[in-house]
Short mmCIF file of C-alpha atoms in Angstrom, two decimals:
data_model
loop_
_atom_site.label_atom_id
_atom_site.label_comp_id
_atom_site.label_asym_id
_atom_site.label_seq_id
_atom_site.Cartn_x
_atom_site.Cartn_y
_atom_site.Cartn_z
CA MET A 1 2.59 67.79 54.88
CA LEU A 2 1.90 64.17 55.85
CA ARG A 3 -1.63 62.78 56.05
CA GLU A 4 -3.18 61.96 59.38
CA GLY A 5 -1.59 58.79 60.71
CA GLU A 6 1.13 58.73 58.03
CA ALA A 7 4.57 57.98 59.47
CA LEU A 8 7.93 59.17 58.13
CA ALA A 9 10.56 56.43 57.76
CA HIS A 10 13.45 57.97 55.75
CA ALA A 11 14.49 61.39 54.46
CA LEU A 12 17.02 62.35 51.79
CA ALA A 13 18.11 65.84 50.68
CA ASN A 14 20.10 67.55 47.92
CA ASP A 15 20.87 71.05 46.71
CA GLY A 16 17.48 71.52 45.05
CA THR A 17 16.95 69.31 41.96
CA ILE A 18 14.53 66.50 41.09
CA GLU A 19 14.58 64.58 37.79
CA HIS A 20 11.05 63.62 36.74
CA THR A 21 9.97 61.51 33.75
CA GLN A 22 6.35 61.23 32.74
CA ASP A 23 4.87 59.97 29.45
CA GLY A 24 8.38 59.59 28.07
CA ARG A 25 9.34 63.22 28.74
CA THR A 26 12.08 63.98 31.29
CA THR A 27 12.31 67.34 33.07
CA THR A 28 14.54 68.64 35.84
CA ILE A 29 12.62 70.41 38.57
CA GLU A 30 14.62 72.93 40.62
CA SER A 31 13.94 75.01 43.69
CA SER A 32 14.73 78.71 43.67
CA GLY A 33 17.50 80.44 45.56
CA ASP A 34 19.39 78.43 48.13
CA HIS A 35 16.50 76.11 48.91
CA GLY A 36 17.14 72.38 48.77
CA ALA A 37 15.01 69.44 47.58
CA TYR A 38 13.89 66.54 49.73
CA MET A 39 12.72 62.97 49.29
CA LEU A 40 10.59 61.47 52.03
CA ALA A 41 9.73 57.78 52.36
CA THR A 42 6.70 57.17 54.57
CA ASP A 43 4.72 54.06 55.41
CA GLU A 44 2.23 55.06 52.67
CA ARG A 45 3.99 57.17 50.04
CA VAL A 46 7.18 58.53 48.55
CA LEU A 47 7.23 62.34 48.38
CA TRP A 48 9.54 64.82 46.65
CA ILE A 49 9.50 68.37 47.98
CA LEU A 50 11.10 71.62 46.90
CA GLY A 51 12.34 73.70 49.80
CA ASP A 52 10.83 76.91 48.40
CA LYS A 53 7.38 75.23 48.23
CA PRO A 54 7.08 73.62 51.66
CA ASP A 55 3.28 73.49 51.79
CA GLU A 56 2.73 70.59 49.41
CA PRO A 57 4.80 67.90 47.67
CA GLU A 58 6.00 68.52 44.15
CA ILE A 59 5.55 64.82 43.31
CA ALA A 60 3.93 62.03 45.30
CA PHE A 61 3.79 58.28 44.61
CA GLU A 62 1.44 56.01 46.52
CA LEU A 63 3.26 52.84 47.54
CA THR A 64 0.33 50.87 46.11
CA ASP A 65 1.39 52.18 42.66
CA LEU A 66 5.06 51.32 43.05
CA GLU A 67 6.63 49.12 40.38
CA THR A 68 10.37 49.24 41.04
CA SER A 69 13.06 51.11 42.97
CA HIS A 70 16.80 50.79 42.85
CA VAL A 71 20.05 52.64 43.57
CA ARG A 72 22.30 53.77 40.74
CA LYS A 73 25.81 53.61 42.14
CA GLY A 74 28.47 55.95 40.72
CA LEU A 75 32.06 56.75 41.51
CA LEU A 76 31.26 59.93 43.39
CA ASN A 77 27.61 59.51 44.35
CA SER A 78 24.59 57.23 44.23
CA LYS A 79 21.17 58.10 42.89
CA ILE A 80 17.85 56.52 43.79
CA GLU A 81 15.29 55.78 41.07
CA VAL A 82 11.64 55.08 41.86
CA GLN A 83 9.10 54.02 39.21
CA THR A 84 5.38 53.60 38.86
CA ASP A 85 3.54 52.47 35.73
CA ASP A 86 3.86 55.84 34.00
CA GLU A 87 6.28 57.96 36.07
CA THR A 88 9.90 57.81 37.15
CA VAL A 89 11.78 60.02 39.60
CA VAL A 90 15.56 60.05 39.97
CA PHE A 91 16.95 61.76 43.08
CA ASP A 92 20.62 62.47 43.76
CA PRO A 93 20.95 62.95 47.53
CA ASP A 94 23.68 64.81 49.39
CA GLU A 95 22.32 63.85 52.77
CA GLY A 96 20.64 60.71 54.13
CA ASP A 97 21.25 56.98 53.72
CA VAL A 98 20.17 56.29 50.16
CA GLU A 99 20.57 52.51 50.39
CA GLU A 100 18.57 52.26 53.58
CA ALA A 101 15.85 54.42 52.06
CA GLU A 102 15.74 52.33 48.87
CA ASP A 103 15.61 49.08 50.82
CA TYR A 104 12.67 50.39 52.82
CA ILE A 105 10.83 51.63 49.73
CA ASP A 106 11.38 48.35 47.90
CA ALA A 107 10.29 46.09 50.78
CA VAL A 108 7.37 48.10 52.13
CA GLY A 109 6.33 49.24 48.65
CA SER A 110 6.16 45.61 47.49
CA SER A 111 3.84 44.81 50.38
CA TRP A 112 1.55 47.66 49.38
CA SER A 113 1.67 47.07 45.62
CA ASP A 114 1.17 43.31 45.89
CA MET A 115 -1.77 43.94 48.19
CA ALA A 116 -3.20 46.42 45.67
CA ALA A 117 -2.83 43.90 42.85
CA ALA A 118 -4.61 41.21 44.86
CA LEU A 119 -7.43 43.59 45.73
CA ALA A 120 -7.77 44.62 42.08
CA HIS A 121 -8.32 40.95 41.19
CA ALA A 122 -10.76 40.66 44.09
CA ARG A 123 -12.72 43.63 42.74
CA ASP A 124 -12.82 41.91 39.36
CA GLY A 125 -14.40 38.93 41.12
CA ILE A 126 -16.90 41.21 42.84
CA ALA A 127 -17.88 42.79 39.53
CA ALA A 128 -18.20 39.32 37.97
CA TYR A 129 -20.40 38.25 40.91
CA GLU A 130 -22.74 41.16 40.30
CA ASP A 131 -22.81 40.54 36.55
CA ALA A 132 -23.57 36.83 37.00
CA CYS A 133 -26.52 37.71 39.24
CA LYS A 134 -27.88 40.06 36.60
CA ARG A 135 -27.64 37.33 33.96
CA GLY A 136 -29.42 34.82 36.18
CA GLU A 137 -26.34 32.65 36.67
CA ASP A 138 -24.77 31.19 39.80
CA PRO A 139 -22.24 33.80 41.04
CA ASN A 140 -20.72 31.89 43.95
CA GLN A 141 -17.54 30.88 42.14
CA HIS A 142 -16.73 34.59 41.77
CA ALA A 143 -17.12 35.11 45.52
CA LEU A 144 -14.70 32.24 46.13
CA SER A 145 -12.24 33.80 43.70
CA ALA A 146 -12.45 37.14 45.53
CA ARG A 147 -11.93 35.48 48.91
CA SER A 148 -8.78 33.76 47.69
CA GLN A 149 -7.43 37.17 46.73
CA PHE A 150 -8.27 38.48 50.20
CA SER A 151 -6.11 35.76 51.71
CA GLN A 152 -3.24 36.73 49.46
CA ALA A 153 -3.69 40.42 50.27
CA ARG A 154 -3.68 39.76 54.02
CA ARG A 155 -0.38 37.91 53.73
CA CYS A 156 1.12 41.12 52.37
CA ALA A 157 0.40 42.77 55.72
CA THR A 158 2.68 40.48 57.70
CA ARG A 159 5.48 39.33 55.39
CA GLU A 160 7.52 42.54 55.95
CA GLU A 161 7.85 43.63 59.56
CA ARG A 162 8.38 47.29 58.60
CA ALA A 163 5.12 47.39 56.63
CA PRO A 164 2.13 49.05 58.37
CA GLU A 165 0.15 45.89 59.07
CA GLN A 166 -2.98 47.58 60.42
CA LYS A 167 -3.22 49.98 57.49
CA ILE A 168 -2.87 47.20 54.94
CA ARG A 169 -5.45 45.10 56.77
CA ALA A 170 -7.80 48.08 56.79
CA GLU A 171 -7.53 48.32 52.98
CA VAL A 172 -8.33 44.61 52.68
CA ASP A 173 -11.24 44.88 55.09
CA ALA A 174 -12.74 47.69 53.02
CA VAL A 175 -12.84 45.48 49.92
CA VAL A 176 -14.16 42.55 51.96
CA GLU A 177 -17.03 44.85 52.91
CA GLU A 178 -17.55 45.64 49.21
CA LEU A 179 -18.02 41.94 48.54
CA GLU A 180 -20.42 41.60 51.46
CA HIS A 181 -22.50 44.50 50.16
CA THR A 182 -22.47 43.09 46.65
CA ARG A 183 -23.56 39.64 47.81
CA VAL A 184 -26.69 41.15 49.33
CA THR A 185 -27.52 43.89 46.83
CA ALA A 186 -26.87 41.75 43.74
CA TRP A 187 -29.39 39.14 44.88
CA LEU A 188 -31.84 41.86 45.87
CA ASP A 189 -31.51 43.50 42.46
CA ARG A 190 -32.04 40.14 40.78
CA ALA A 191 -35.15 39.55 42.88
CA VAL A 192 -36.50 43.01 41.99
CA SER A 193 -35.90 42.42 38.28
CA ALA A 194 -37.64 39.04 38.43
CA TYR A 195 -40.55 40.48 40.40
CA GLU A 196 -41.01 43.19 37.76
CA THR A 197 -41.08 40.45 35.12
CA VAL A 198 -43.78 38.66 37.12
CA GLN A 199 -45.97 41.74 37.05
CA THR A 200 -45.46 42.42 33.35
CA ALA A 201 -45.96 38.80 32.32
CA LEU A 202 -49.18 38.49 34.31
CA GLU A 203 -50.54 41.62 32.67
CA ASP A 204 -49.76 40.06 29.28
CA GLY A 205 -51.25 36.69 30.22
CA GLU A 206 -47.87 34.96 29.91
CA TYR A 207 -48.33 32.60 32.85
CA GLY A 208 -45.35 30.39 32.09
CA GLU A 209 -42.98 33.37 32.03
CA ALA A 210 -44.62 34.84 35.13
CA CYS A 211 -44.24 31.65 37.16
CA GLU A 212 -40.64 31.10 36.10
CA ALA A 213 -39.85 34.67 37.11
CA TYR A 214 -41.74 34.16 40.38
CA VAL A 215 -39.62 31.15 41.29
CA ASP A 216 -36.46 33.02 40.29
CA ALA A 217 -37.47 35.98 42.47
CA ALA A 218 -38.28 33.71 45.42
CA GLU A 219 -34.93 31.93 45.13
CA ALA A 220 -33.11 35.26 44.82
CA ILE A 221 -34.83 36.47 47.98
CA ASP A 222 -33.73 33.30 49.77
CA GLU A 223 -30.16 33.88 48.61
CA ALA A 224 -30.32 37.53 49.68
CA ARG A 225 -31.64 36.49 53.10
CA GLU A 226 -28.87 33.92 53.50
CA SER A 227 -26.24 36.46 52.44
CA LEU A 228 -27.67 39.07 54.78
CA ASP A 229 -27.44 36.67 57.71
CA ASP A 230 -23.92 35.66 56.71
CA VAL A 231 -22.18 39.03 56.31
CA ASP A 232 -20.76 41.17 59.10
CA HIS A 233 -21.40 44.52 57.40
CA PRO A 234 -24.74 44.46 55.53
CA PRO A 235 -25.72 47.41 53.34
CA GLU A 236 -27.76 50.05 55.11
CA GLY A 237 -31.48 49.49 54.66
CA ALA A 238 -31.03 46.07 53.03
CA ALA A 239 -33.07 44.22 55.65
CA ASP A 240 -36.07 46.53 55.25
CA ARG A 241 -35.80 46.39 51.48
CA LEU A 242 -35.70 42.61 51.59
CA ASP A 243 -38.70 42.35 53.93
CA SER A 244 -40.74 44.65 51.70
CA LEU A 245 -39.86 42.79 48.52
CA GLU A 246 -40.57 39.42 50.10
CA SER A 247 -43.98 40.66 51.22
CA ASP A 248 -44.81 42.03 47.76
CA LEU A 249 -43.77 38.79 46.08
CA ARG A 250 -45.76 36.66 48.48
CA ALA A 251 -48.83 38.85 47.85
CA ALA A 252 -48.38 38.42 44.10
CA GLY A 253 -48.17 34.65 44.47
CA GLU A 254 -51.21 34.49 46.70
CA ALA A 255 -53.19 36.66 44.26
CA PHE A 256 -52.16 34.38 41.40
CA LEU A 257 -53.34 31.27 43.25
CA ASP A 258 -56.53 33.00 44.40
CA ASP A 259 -57.23 33.87 40.77
CA ALA A 260 -56.75 30.24 39.74
CA ALA A 261 -59.02 29.06 42.56
CA GLY A 262 -61.64 31.58 41.47
CA ARG A 263 -61.63 30.08 37.97
CA CYS A 264 -62.31 26.68 39.52
CA GLU A 265 -65.31 28.08 41.40
CA THR A 266 -66.61 29.60 38.18
CA ALA A 267 -66.24 26.25 36.43
CA LEU A 268 -68.04 24.36 39.20
CA SER A 269 -71.01 26.74 39.22
CA ALA A 270 -71.27 27.11 35.42
CA GLU A 271 -74.54 25.98 33.87
CA GLU A 272 -73.15 25.85 30.34
CA ALA A 273 -70.45 23.34 29.44
CA THR A 274 -68.52 25.84 27.31
CA VAL A 275 -68.35 28.30 30.21
CA ALA A 276 -67.11 25.51 32.47
CA VAL A 277 -64.52 24.44 29.90
CA ASP A 278 -63.18 28.00 29.55
CA ALA A 279 -62.92 28.44 33.32
CA TRP A 280 -61.29 25.03 33.84
CA GLU A 281 -58.80 25.80 31.06
CA GLU A 282 -57.92 29.16 32.62
CA ALA A 283 -57.30 27.46 35.96
CA PHE A 284 -55.39 24.65 34.27
CA ASP A 285 -53.07 27.10 32.47
CA ARG A 286 -52.20 28.81 35.75
CA TYR A 287 -51.61 25.66 37.80
CA ARG A 288 -49.63 24.00 35.03
CA ALA A 289 -47.43 27.08 34.66
CA ALA A 290 -46.71 27.00 38.39
CA THR A 291 -45.86 23.28 38.44
CA ASP A 292 -43.76 23.49 35.26
CA ALA A 293 -41.77 26.37 36.78
CA GLY A 294 -40.94 24.28 39.83
CA TRP A 295 -43.10 26.29 42.21
CA ASN A 296 -42.48 24.64 45.56
CA GLY A 297 -43.12 26.17 48.94
CA HIS A 298 -43.87 29.58 47.47
CA ALA A 299 -46.88 31.73 48.36
CA PRO A 300 -46.88 29.24 50.29
CA VAL A 301 -47.94 26.06 48.56
CA SER A 302 -46.07 22.79 48.21
CA GLU A 303 -45.17 21.06 44.98
CA ASP A 304 -47.36 18.08 45.95
CA ALA A 305 -50.33 20.32 46.69
CA LEU A 306 -49.98 22.04 43.32
CA GLU A 307 -49.73 18.73 41.50
CA TYR A 308 -52.80 17.44 43.31
CA GLN A 309 -54.71 20.61 42.40
CA LEU A 310 -53.63 20.35 38.77
CA THR A 311 -54.78 16.72 38.63
CA TRP A 312 -58.16 17.72 40.05
CA VAL A 313 -58.50 20.63 37.60
CA THR A 314 -57.53 18.35 34.72
CA ALA A 315 -60.26 15.92 35.74
CA GLY A 316 -62.79 18.75 35.84
CA LEU A 317 -61.68 20.01 32.45
CA LEU A 318 -61.86 16.55 30.89
CA GLU A 319 -65.31 16.01 32.33
CA ALA A 320 -66.52 19.36 30.97
CA MET A 321 -65.02 18.67 27.54
CA SER A 322 -66.54 15.22 27.45
CA ALA A 323 -69.94 16.53 28.58
CA HIS A 324 -69.94 19.18 25.89
CA ALA A 325 -68.84 16.67 23.24
CA THR A 326 -71.55 14.23 24.34
CA ALA A 327 -74.16 16.97 24.18
CA LEU A 328 -73.09 17.80 20.63
CA GLU A 329 -73.22 14.11 19.73
CA ARG A 330 -76.73 13.89 21.16
CA GLU A 331 -77.82 16.89 19.10
CA GLY A 332 -76.52 15.12 16.02
CA ASP A 333 -78.43 11.97 16.94
CA ASP A 334 -81.65 13.97 17.37
CA SER A 335 -81.31 16.01 14.19
CA ALA A 336 -83.42 15.08 11.19
CA ASP A 337 -81.12 17.04 8.88
CA ASP A 338 -78.10 15.00 7.79
CA ASP A 339 -75.99 18.11 7.13
CA GLU A 340 -76.81 19.57 10.53
CA ALA A 341 -76.15 16.22 12.18
CA GLY A 342 -72.80 15.98 10.40
CA ASP A 343 -71.81 19.42 11.71
CA ARG A 344 -72.68 18.44 15.28
CA TYR A 345 -70.75 15.19 14.98
CA GLU A 346 -67.74 17.03 13.56
CA ASP A 347 -67.78 19.47 16.50
CA ALA A 348 -68.17 16.60 18.98
CA GLU A 349 -65.27 14.77 17.34
CA ALA A 350 -63.05 17.83 17.77
CA TRP A 351 -63.94 18.11 21.48
CA PHE A 352 -63.22 14.43 22.11
CA GLU A 353 -59.87 14.88 20.36
CA ARG A 354 -59.04 17.79 22.67
CA ALA A 355 -59.94 15.65 25.66
CA ARG A 356 -57.89 12.74 24.32
CA ASP A 357 -54.81 14.93 23.78
CA LEU A 358 -55.12 16.49 27.23
CA ALA A 359 -55.50 13.12 28.95
CA ALA A 360 -52.51 11.75 27.04
CA ASP A 361 -50.39 14.70 28.13
CA ARG A 362 -51.15 14.46 31.85
CA PRO A 363 -50.46 11.66 34.34
CA HIS A 364 -53.30 9.91 36.19
CA HIS A 365 -55.66 10.18 33.20
CA GLU A 366 -56.48 7.72 30.42
CA ALA A 367 -56.80 8.84 26.82
CA ASP A 368 -58.37 5.61 25.46
CA GLN A 369 -61.95 6.41 26.46
CA TYR A 370 -61.82 9.73 24.60
CA GLU A 371 -60.20 8.10 21.59
CA GLN A 372 -62.99 5.50 21.50
CA ALA A 373 -65.63 8.21 21.79
CA ARG A 374 -63.98 10.15 18.96
CA ASP A 375 -64.01 7.03 16.76
CA ARG A 376 -67.67 6.46 17.55
CA VAL A 377 -68.63 10.01 16.59
CA GLU A 378 -66.49 9.87 13.46
CA GLU A 379 -68.39 6.79 12.32
CA LYS A 380 -71.71 8.59 12.86
CA ARG A 381 -70.46 11.60 10.92
CA LEU A 382 -69.44 9.44 7.96
CA GLU A 383 -72.79 7.62 8.04
CA SER A 384 -74.64 10.94 8.01
CA ALA A 385 -72.67 11.88 4.92
CA GLY A 386 -73.93 8.76 3.10
CA TRP A 387 -70.83 6.56 3.29
CA GLU A 388 -71.31 2.82 3.16
CA PHE A 389 -69.18 0.48 5.20
CA GLY A 390 -68.19 -3.12 4.68
CA GLY A 391 -68.69 -3.13 0.94
#
């Protein structure tokens, strides 16, 4: 009737009755004929058995579920009462040492139940760790919380010499392994989610969102790699999954940078200023998104290299804007039609303003020259409209 490895510690017997209370309802369970009833205390459970049903226990409490036990002493006999959260059994033995049995159940049961409580709190920490990863937060405090509960649970294995130390430690080790698995899989899941965001955002042209998700995915992969190296029992297949995801993410980053570089080549070979401006702007948007997201060492490219590239692209974009604005200004100068000249000057003014705003927004570039050019073209536009100055 005992499980494999389960050890009997105490046995009590009576003439065949067990008092059982569950959900507030008390019933007396009796064996038939002359069969007795038995209470067995093992290193894992407390069992109550009817002698006419010897193949399985009538009632069984796991010691992890134990809340209290005590002996009710009477004038003629003593009864033992054992409680869990929602059940109570009272047993009135005719044979066996009831006080020795109760002392064993109380001491060993406390070791088991306190361990179970600590592991329940540890599992709460594991669940919180996983949830924090999903929300993009730092989960490490939850791992520390779980580990503190492991320490408490392990103490339960040794504080009572009659408790089955190896069995209790095995229960703790199983939950420790749960945390180890969660540490790896939670970061992997976060990396997968971020990588999927990268793909979707790139398809939608949302480069800022794509680059932020790319950095998040790369950092999650780093955390997963660190966790994988740190744990003793990694999840099956986690290493292969991590290698594959890391490769896919790197390929996505390289493709993104290759795309940006291709825009630069288009800009450099463009014969028309507007084509060059469009290509430079497309490259600028991609490089700026990467630098703003804190892209550093990914794909791989360093933060300094990205910043240098962005500065170079900005210079190319400013030059193309200025060239186009100057060409429009020249068309206005050459036009014999005042209205047509005014339109060209107005367009040139707008392009110089764009260049001024861009230069003001980026380091290593001066906005004054574009502001002065804008003022110059504005004056020409007003003159073409017939305004008089100085009067």
